[in-house]
Amino acid sequence: AQTVTQSQPEMSVQEAETVTLSCTYDTSENNYYLFWYKQPPSRQMILVIRQEAYKQQNATENRFSVNFQKAAKSFSLKISDSQLGDTAMYFCAFMKHFRNTGNQFYFGTGTSLTVIP
Amino acid sequence: DAGVIQSPRHEVTEMGQEVTLRCKPISGHDYLFWYRQTMMRGLELLIYFNNNVPIDDSGMPEDRFSAKMPNASFSTLKIQPSEPRDSAVYFCASSLRVEQFFGPGTRLTVL
């Protein structure tokens, strides 16, 4: 079974500073996908960034980037130049396609990030 | 595209009543997922469908919960009878290849 662990329940960062959210996962699979989702107070789940395990290059989306360490099974999210609108719950997620059961997703427990003005 | 549509957005009901939550996935998506989110348990996968067929319902908490997907553009999650511990936000999400796209959620309160 696949598991996703987010060991930081809560974090805070000063506006304009950089913060890194941690995520580790456990799998015996070689090909899979990893995601970070953002859930602001509006509760809408928004995809922030995705990473294919077969790609060594770390994904980036504007101020959001990941540090993907496949051997260590680590997938951290770095937010640069933090903005007040980044205040949200952040979920790390793992997806693997299985022949019999299709796409299976696993989510971490989330990290609540507060950006302080 | 309008994204994943869920209705109602809020539902308040009394214990013992039947509750039906509705979801319209993004057109063309072949996966549909139902999740429940609470403070205590976080985000839980209840059931998911592929091409309208239920694949894994092991997350459905008990027989009071049932889900259907009669066609590619509509799914329901029904709770009968409802209990106060069912109070939560219920999300529907759809997927085509890789990413999941979530609906806005239904906040259910059972009194």
PDB file of C-alpha atoms in Angstrom:
ATOM      1  CA  ALA A   1       0.000   0.000   0.000  1.00  0.00           C
ATOM      2  CA  GLN A   2       1.052   3.542  -0.671  1.00  0.00           C
ATOM      3  CA  THR A   3       1.241   6.090   2.138  1.00  0.00           C
ATOM      4  CA  VAL A   4       1.824   9.833   2.116  1.00  0.00           C
ATOM      5  CA  THR A   5       3.162  11.596   5.198  1.00  0.00           C
ATOM      6  CA  GLN A   6       3.155  15.287   5.941  1.00  0.00           C
ATOM      7  CA  SER A   7       4.923  15.735   9.252  1.00  0.00           C
ATOM      8  CA  GLN A   8       4.259  19.448   9.681  1.00  0.00           C
ATOM      9  CA  PRO A   9       0.650  20.045  10.741  1.00  0.00           C
ATOM     10  CA  GLU A  10       1.118  23.815  10.890  1.00  0.00           C
ATOM     11  CA  MET A  11       3.632  26.299   9.575  1.00  0.00           C
ATOM     12  CA  SER A  12       3.907  30.043   9.302  1.00  0.00           C
ATOM     13  CA  VAL A  13       6.018  32.374   7.198  1.00  0.00           C
ATOM     14  CA  GLN A  14       6.504  36.103   6.930  1.00  0.00           C
ATOM     15  CA  GLU A  15       5.158  37.733   3.824  1.00  0.00           C
ATOM     16  CA  ALA A  16       7.771  37.829   1.027  1.00  0.00           C
ATOM     17  CA  GLU A  17       9.839  35.101   2.662  1.00  0.00           C
ATOM     18  CA  THR A  18      10.379  31.543   1.450  1.00  0.00           C
ATOM     19  CA  VAL A  19       8.880  28.466   3.064  1.00  0.00           C
ATOM     20  CA  THR A  20       9.276  24.738   2.406  1.00  0.00           C
ATOM     21  CA  LEU A  21       6.612  22.165   3.126  1.00  0.00           C
ATOM     22  CA  SER A  22       7.689  18.565   3.564  1.00  0.00           C
ATOM     23  CA  CYS A  23       6.171  15.400   2.179  1.00  0.00           C
ATOM     24  CA  THR A  24       7.400  11.845   2.186  1.00  0.00           C
ATOM     25  CA  TYR A  25       5.757   8.805   0.676  1.00  0.00           C
ATOM     26  CA  ASP A  26       6.184   5.091   0.726  1.00  0.00           C
ATOM     27  CA  THR A  27       5.825   2.980  -2.377  1.00  0.00           C
ATOM     28  CA  SER A  28       7.443   0.067  -4.113  1.00  0.00           C
ATOM     29  CA  GLU A  29       6.383   1.383  -7.499  1.00  0.00           C
ATOM     30  CA  ASN A  30       8.707   3.017  -9.971  1.00  0.00           C
ATOM     31  CA  ASN A  31       6.339   5.038 -12.126  1.00  0.00           C
ATOM     32  CA  TYR A  32       3.885   7.367 -10.436  1.00  0.00           C
ATOM     33  CA  TYR A  33       2.845  10.986 -10.071  1.00  0.00           C
ATOM     34  CA  LEU A  34       3.050  13.407  -7.175  1.00  0.00           C
ATOM     35  CA  PHE A  35       1.002  16.521  -6.590  1.00  0.00           C
ATOM     36  CA  TRP A  36       0.582  19.442  -4.273  1.00  0.00           C
ATOM     37  CA  TYR A  37      -2.924  20.771  -3.774  1.00  0.00           C
ATOM     38  CA  LYS A  38      -3.881  23.996  -2.039  1.00  0.00           C
ATOM     39  CA  GLN A  39      -7.079  24.431  -0.057  1.00  0.00           C
ATOM     40  CA  PRO A  40      -7.690  28.068   0.943  1.00  0.00           C
ATOM     41  CA  PRO A  41     -10.399  29.078   3.427  1.00  0.00           C
ATOM     42  CA  SER A  42     -12.899  28.943   0.575  1.00  0.00           C
ATOM     43  CA  ARG A  43     -12.260  25.146   0.822  1.00  0.00           C
ATOM     44  CA  GLN A  44     -11.846  24.763  -2.953  1.00  0.00           C
ATOM     45  CA  MET A  45      -9.076  22.249  -3.694  1.00  0.00           C
ATOM     46  CA  ILE A  46      -6.697  23.718  -6.243  1.00  0.00           C
ATOM     47  CA  LEU A  47      -3.897  21.886  -8.014  1.00  0.00           C
ATOM     48  CA  VAL A  48      -0.624  23.735  -7.427  1.00  0.00           C
ATOM     49  CA  ILE A  49       1.990  21.568  -9.105  1.00  0.00           C
ATOM     50  CA  ARG A  50       2.617  18.050 -10.323  1.00  0.00           C
ATOM     51  CA  GLN A  51       5.707  15.893 -10.799  1.00  0.00           C
ATOM     52  CA  GLU A  52       6.148  12.762 -12.871  1.00  0.00           C
ATOM     53  CA  ALA A  53       8.412  10.259 -11.147  1.00  0.00           C
ATOM     54  CA  TYR A  54      10.238   9.427 -14.356  1.00  0.00           C
ATOM     55  CA  LYS A  55      11.356  13.036 -14.719  1.00  0.00           C
ATOM     56  CA  GLN A  56      14.463  14.001 -12.824  1.00  0.00           C
ATOM     57  CA  GLN A  57      13.934  17.699 -13.339  1.00  0.00           C
ATOM     58  CA  ASN A  58      12.022  19.365 -10.539  1.00  0.00           C
ATOM     59  CA  ALA A  59       8.713  20.939 -11.532  1.00  0.00           C
ATOM     60  CA  THR A  60       8.186  24.677 -11.139  1.00  0.00           C
ATOM     61  CA  GLU A  61       5.123  26.884 -11.448  1.00  0.00           C
ATOM     62  CA  ASN A  62       5.899  30.548 -10.940  1.00  0.00           C
ATOM     63  CA  ARG A  63       6.654  30.983  -7.221  1.00  0.00           C
ATOM     64  CA  PHE A  64       6.054  27.289  -6.499  1.00  0.00           C
ATOM     65  CA  SER A  65       8.727  24.650  -6.987  1.00  0.00           C
ATOM     66  CA  VAL A  66       9.361  21.161  -5.750  1.00  0.00           C
ATOM     67  CA  ASN A  67      12.389  19.269  -4.567  1.00  0.00           C
ATOM     68  CA  PHE A  68      11.798  15.713  -5.741  1.00  0.00           C
ATOM     69  CA  GLN A  69      14.165  13.140  -4.296  1.00  0.00           C
ATOM     70  CA  LYS A  70      13.023   9.811  -5.697  1.00  0.00           C
ATOM     71  CA  ALA A  71      15.492   7.616  -3.838  1.00  0.00           C
ATOM     72  CA  ALA A  72      14.592   9.272  -0.559  1.00  0.00           C
ATOM     73  CA  LYS A  73      10.889   9.254  -1.471  1.00  0.00           C
ATOM     74  CA  SER A  74      10.672  12.912  -0.618  1.00  0.00           C
ATOM     75  CA  PHE A  75       8.618  15.594  -2.379  1.00  0.00           C
ATOM     76  CA  SER A  76       8.831  19.012  -0.736  1.00  0.00           C
ATOM     77  CA  LEU A  77       7.126  22.192  -1.898  1.00  0.00           C
ATOM     78  CA  LYS A  78       8.935  25.503  -1.842  1.00  0.00           C
ATOM     79  CA  ILE A  79       6.949  28.719  -1.955  1.00  0.00           C
ATOM     80  CA  SER A  80       9.026  31.774  -2.758  1.00  0.00           C
ATOM     81  CA  ASP A  81       8.037  35.381  -2.085  1.00  0.00           C
ATOM     82  CA  SER A  82       5.122  34.243   0.068  1.00  0.00           C
ATOM     83  CA  GLN A  83       1.917  36.203  -0.335  1.00  0.00           C
ATOM     84  CA  LEU A  84      -1.090  36.561   1.945  1.00  0.00           C
ATOM     85  CA  GLY A  85      -3.130  34.613  -0.587  1.00  0.00           C
ATOM     86  CA  ASP A  86      -0.893  31.606  -0.032  1.00  0.00           C
ATOM     87  CA  THR A  87      -2.486  31.092   3.376  1.00  0.00           C
ATOM     88  CA  ALA A  88      -4.144  27.704   3.009  1.00  0.00           C
ATOM     89  CA  MET A  89      -4.003  24.021   3.796  1.00  0.00           C
ATOM     90  CA  TYR A  90      -1.575  22.227   1.507  1.00  0.00           C
ATOM     91  CA  PHE A  91      -1.997  18.559   0.645  1.00  0.00           C
ATOM     92  CA  CYS A  92       0.609  16.287  -0.858  1.00  0.00           C
ATOM     93  CA  ALA A  93      -0.788  13.506  -3.041  1.00  0.00           C
ATOM     94  CA  PHE A  94       0.482  10.393  -4.802  1.00  0.00           C
ATOM     95  CA  MET A  95      -1.079   8.748  -7.854  1.00  0.00           C
ATOM     96  CA  LYS A  96      -0.306   5.429  -9.464  1.00  0.00           C
ATOM     97  CA  HIS A  97      -2.069   3.662 -12.311  1.00  0.00           C
ATOM     98  CA  PHE A  98      -2.795   0.010 -11.631  1.00  0.00           C
ATOM     99  CA  ARG A  99      -3.955  -2.343 -14.351  1.00  0.00           C
ATOM    100  CA  ASN A 100      -6.872  -3.761 -12.357  1.00  0.00           C
ATOM    101  CA  THR A 101      -8.007  -0.740 -10.408  1.00  0.00           C
ATOM    102  CA  GLY A 102      -6.998   2.184 -12.608  1.00  0.00           C
ATOM    103  CA  ASN A 103      -5.748   5.422 -11.153  1.00  0.00           C
ATOM    104  CA  GLN A 104      -5.420   5.361  -7.377  1.00  0.00           C
ATOM    105  CA  PHE A 105      -4.788   8.511  -5.379  1.00  0.00           C
ATOM    106  CA  TYR A 106      -3.435   8.860  -1.856  1.00  0.00           C
ATOM    107  CA  PHE A 107      -3.443  12.109   0.089  1.00  0.00           C
ATOM    108  CA  GLY A 108      -1.427  13.287   3.069  1.00  0.00           C
ATOM    109  CA  THR A 109      -3.020  14.817   6.135  1.00  0.00           C
ATOM    110  CA  GLY A 110      -2.161  18.353   5.123  1.00  0.00           C
ATOM    111  CA  THR A 111      -0.049  21.253   6.349  1.00  0.00           C
ATOM    112  CA  SER A 112      -1.774  24.452   7.397  1.00  0.00           C
ATOM    113  CA  LEU A 113       0.294  27.401   6.198  1.00  0.00           C
ATOM    114  CA  THR A 114      -0.242  30.908   7.494  1.00  0.00           C
ATOM    115  CA  VAL A 115       1.434  33.862   5.801  1.00  0.00           C
ATOM    116  CA  ILE A 116       1.991  36.649   8.306  1.00  0.00           C
ATOM    117  CA  PRO A 117       1.853  40.237   7.072  1.00  0.00           C
TER     118      PRO A 117
ATOM    119  CA  ASP B   1     -15.455  24.288 -19.026  1.00  0.00           C
ATOM    120  CA  ALA B   2     -17.445  24.897 -15.864  1.00  0.00           C
ATOM    121  CA  GLY B   3     -15.376  22.507 -13.803  1.00  0.00           C
ATOM    122  CA  VAL B   4     -16.805  19.914 -11.454  1.00  0.00           C
ATOM    123  CA  ILE B   5     -20.239  20.948 -10.244  1.00  0.00           C
ATOM    124  CA  GLN B   6     -21.676  19.858  -6.922  1.00  0.00           C
ATOM    125  CA  SER B   7     -25.069  20.483  -5.424  1.00  0.00           C
ATOM    126  CA  PRO B   8     -26.229  21.518  -3.000  1.00  0.00           C
ATOM    127  CA  ARG B   9     -23.392  23.645  -1.627  1.00  0.00           C
ATOM    128  CA  HIS B  10     -24.839  23.489   1.850  1.00  0.00           C
ATOM    129  CA  GLU B  11     -27.234  21.006   3.353  1.00  0.00           C
ATOM    130  CA  VAL B  12     -28.703  21.034   6.836  1.00  0.00           C
ATOM    131  CA  THR B  13     -30.849  18.116   7.828  1.00  0.00           C
ATOM    132  CA  GLU B  14     -32.076  16.287  10.859  1.00  0.00           C
ATOM    133  CA  MET B  15     -30.858  12.949  12.073  1.00  0.00           C
ATOM    134  CA  GLY B  16     -32.639  10.088  10.362  1.00  0.00           C
ATOM    135  CA  GLN B  17     -33.358  11.942   7.153  1.00  0.00           C
ATOM    136  CA  GLU B  18     -32.133  10.874   3.750  1.00  0.00           C
ATOM    137  CA  VAL B  19     -29.504  13.075   2.150  1.00  0.00           C
ATOM    138  CA  THR B  20     -28.524  13.046  -1.528  1.00  0.00           C
ATOM    139  CA  LEU B  21     -25.451  14.827  -2.795  1.00  0.00           C
ATOM    140  CA  ARG B  22     -24.987  15.378  -6.508  1.00  0.00           C
ATOM    141  CA  CYS B  23     -21.993  15.737  -8.769  1.00  0.00           C
ATOM    142  CA  LYS B  24     -21.450  16.562 -12.414  1.00  0.00           C
ATOM    143  CA  PRO B  25     -17.880  15.770 -13.512  1.00  0.00           C
ATOM    144  CA  ILE B  26     -15.934  17.612 -16.150  1.00  0.00           C
ATOM    145  CA  SER B  27     -17.075  16.509 -19.582  1.00  0.00           C
ATOM    146  CA  GLY B  28     -14.895  13.753 -20.998  1.00  0.00           C
ATOM    147  CA  HIS B  29     -13.383  12.717 -17.690  1.00  0.00           C
ATOM    148  CA  ASP B  30     -13.575   8.997 -17.047  1.00  0.00           C
ATOM    149  CA  TYR B  31     -12.822   8.884 -13.326  1.00  0.00           C
ATOM    150  CA  LEU B  32     -15.046  10.200 -10.555  1.00  0.00           C
ATOM    151  CA  PHE B  33     -14.140  10.267  -6.875  1.00  0.00           C
ATOM    152  CA  TRP B  34     -16.117  11.006  -3.725  1.00  0.00           C
ATOM    153  CA  TYR B  35     -14.253  12.263  -0.654  1.00  0.00           C
ATOM    154  CA  ARG B  36     -15.246  13.263   2.844  1.00  0.00           C
ATOM    155  CA  GLN B  37     -13.305  15.870   4.802  1.00  0.00           C
ATOM    156  CA  THR B  38     -13.478  16.418   8.551  1.00  0.00           C
ATOM    157  CA  MET B  39     -11.145  18.033  11.038  1.00  0.00           C
ATOM    158  CA  MET B  40     -10.682  14.773  12.876  1.00  0.00           C
ATOM    159  CA  ARG B  41     -10.108  12.419   9.948  1.00  0.00           C
ATOM    160  CA  GLY B  42      -8.857  14.721   7.228  1.00  0.00           C
ATOM    161  CA  LEU B  43      -9.584  13.877   3.598  1.00  0.00           C
ATOM    162  CA  GLU B  44     -10.986  10.367   3.141  1.00  0.00           C
ATOM    163  CA  LEU B  45     -11.668   8.629  -0.150  1.00  0.00           C
ATOM    164  CA  LEU B  46     -15.115   7.065  -0.031  1.00  0.00           C
ATOM    165  CA  ILE B  47     -15.511   5.539  -3.482  1.00  0.00           C
ATOM    166  CA  TYR B  48     -14.360   6.020  -7.039  1.00  0.00           C
ATOM    167  CA  PHE B  49     -15.708   5.115 -10.457  1.00  0.00           C
ATOM    168  CA  ASN B  50     -14.018   4.472 -13.764  1.00  0.00           C
ATOM    169  CA  ASN B  51     -16.212   4.686 -16.842  1.00  0.00           C
ATOM    170  CA  ASN B  52     -19.276   4.754 -14.561  1.00  0.00           C
ATOM    171  CA  VAL B  53     -18.308   1.492 -12.852  1.00  0.00           C
ATOM    172  CA  PRO B  54     -17.496   1.506  -9.116  1.00  0.00           C
ATOM    173  CA  ILE B  55     -13.918   0.346  -8.700  1.00  0.00           C
ATOM    174  CA  ASP B  56     -13.230   0.695  -5.001  1.00  0.00           C
ATOM    175  CA  ASP B  57     -15.840   1.390  -2.352  1.00  0.00           C
ATOM    176  CA  SER B  58     -13.792   0.241   0.605  1.00  0.00           C
ATOM    177  CA  GLY B  59     -13.838   3.748   2.023  1.00  0.00           C
ATOM    178  CA  MET B  60     -17.605   3.877   2.335  1.00  0.00           C
ATOM    179  CA  PRO B  61     -18.089   3.965   6.087  1.00  0.00           C
ATOM    180  CA  GLU B  62     -21.140   1.737   6.353  1.00  0.00           C
ATOM    181  CA  ASP B  63     -24.253   0.527   4.621  1.00  0.00           C
ATOM    182  CA  ARG B  64     -25.986   3.821   5.202  1.00  0.00           C
ATOM    183  CA  PHE B  65     -23.819   5.250   2.425  1.00  0.00           C
ATOM    184  CA  SER B  66     -24.386   4.441  -1.226  1.00  0.00           C
ATOM    185  CA  ALA B  67     -23.143   5.961  -4.464  1.00  0.00           C
ATOM    186  CA  LYS B  68     -24.260   5.654  -8.044  1.00  0.00           C
ATOM    187  CA  MET B  69     -23.090   6.844 -11.413  1.00  0.00           C
ATOM    188  CA  PRO B  70     -25.891   6.181 -13.899  1.00  0.00           C
ATOM    189  CA  ASN B  71     -24.067   7.943 -16.721  1.00  0.00           C
ATOM    190  CA  ALA B  72     -20.841   9.722 -17.488  1.00  0.00           C
ATOM    191  CA  SER B  73     -22.157  13.127 -16.494  1.00  0.00           C
ATOM    192  CA  PHE B  74     -23.824  12.489 -13.152  1.00  0.00           C
ATOM    193  CA  SER B  75     -23.200  10.832  -9.823  1.00  0.00           C
ATOM    194  CA  THR B  76     -24.952  10.768  -6.472  1.00  0.00           C
ATOM    195  CA  LEU B  77     -23.879  10.008  -2.947  1.00  0.00           C
ATOM    196  CA  LYS B  78     -26.737   9.079  -0.679  1.00  0.00           C
ATOM    197  CA  ILE B  79     -26.830   8.768   3.091  1.00  0.00           C
ATOM    198  CA  GLN B  80     -29.838   7.018   4.581  1.00  0.00           C
ATOM    199  CA  PRO B  81     -30.459   7.458   7.449  1.00  0.00           C
ATOM    200  CA  SER B  82     -28.158  10.351   8.244  1.00  0.00           C
ATOM    201  CA  GLU B  83     -26.459  10.743  11.622  1.00  0.00           C
ATOM    202  CA  PRO B  84     -24.741  13.723  13.280  1.00  0.00           C
ATOM    203  CA  ARG B  85     -21.332  12.079  12.778  1.00  0.00           C
ATOM    204  CA  ASP B  86     -21.882  12.312   9.025  1.00  0.00           C
ATOM    205  CA  SER B  87     -21.464  16.080   9.268  1.00  0.00           C
ATOM    206  CA  ALA B  88     -18.549  16.961   6.995  1.00  0.00           C
ATOM    207  CA  VAL B  89     -17.614  18.516   3.691  1.00  0.00           C
ATOM    208  CA  TYR B  90     -18.118  16.102   0.825  1.00  0.00           C
ATOM    209  CA  PHE B  91     -16.048  16.599  -2.297  1.00  0.00           C
ATOM    210  CA  CYS B  92     -16.488  15.175  -5.738  1.00  0.00           C
ATOM    211  CA  ALA B  93     -13.496  15.106  -8.073  1.00  0.00           C
ATOM    212  CA  SER B  94     -13.008  13.968 -11.639  1.00  0.00           C
ATOM    213  CA  SER B  95      -9.962  12.970 -13.607  1.00  0.00           C
ATOM    214  CA  LEU B  96      -9.039  12.050 -17.157  1.00  0.00           C
ATOM    215  CA  ARG B  97      -5.414  10.978 -17.152  1.00  0.00           C
ATOM    216  CA  VAL B  98      -3.454  12.297 -14.249  1.00  0.00           C
ATOM    217  CA  GLU B  99      -4.666  15.240 -12.178  1.00  0.00           C
ATOM    218  CA  GLN B 100      -7.836  15.274 -10.144  1.00  0.00           C
ATOM    219  CA  PHE B 101     -10.066  18.319 -10.378  1.00  0.00           C
ATOM    220  CA  PHE B 102     -12.228  18.975  -7.383  1.00  0.00           C
ATOM    221  CA  GLY B 103     -15.665  20.454  -7.069  1.00  0.00           C
ATOM    222  CA  PRO B 104     -16.441  23.157  -4.508  1.00  0.00           C
ATOM    223  CA  GLY B 105     -17.740  20.639  -1.994  1.00  0.00           C
ATOM    224  CA  THR B 106     -21.012  20.211  -0.134  1.00  0.00           C
ATOM    225  CA  ARG B 107     -21.030  21.150   3.527  1.00  0.00           C
ATOM    226  CA  LEU B 108     -23.401  18.733   5.260  1.00  0.00           C
ATOM    227  CA  THR B 109     -24.680  19.379   8.751  1.00  0.00           C
ATOM    228  CA  VAL B 110     -26.790  16.713  10.429  1.00  0.00           C
ATOM    229  CA  LEU B 111     -28.550  17.943  13.549  1.00  0.00           C
TER     230      LEU B 111
END
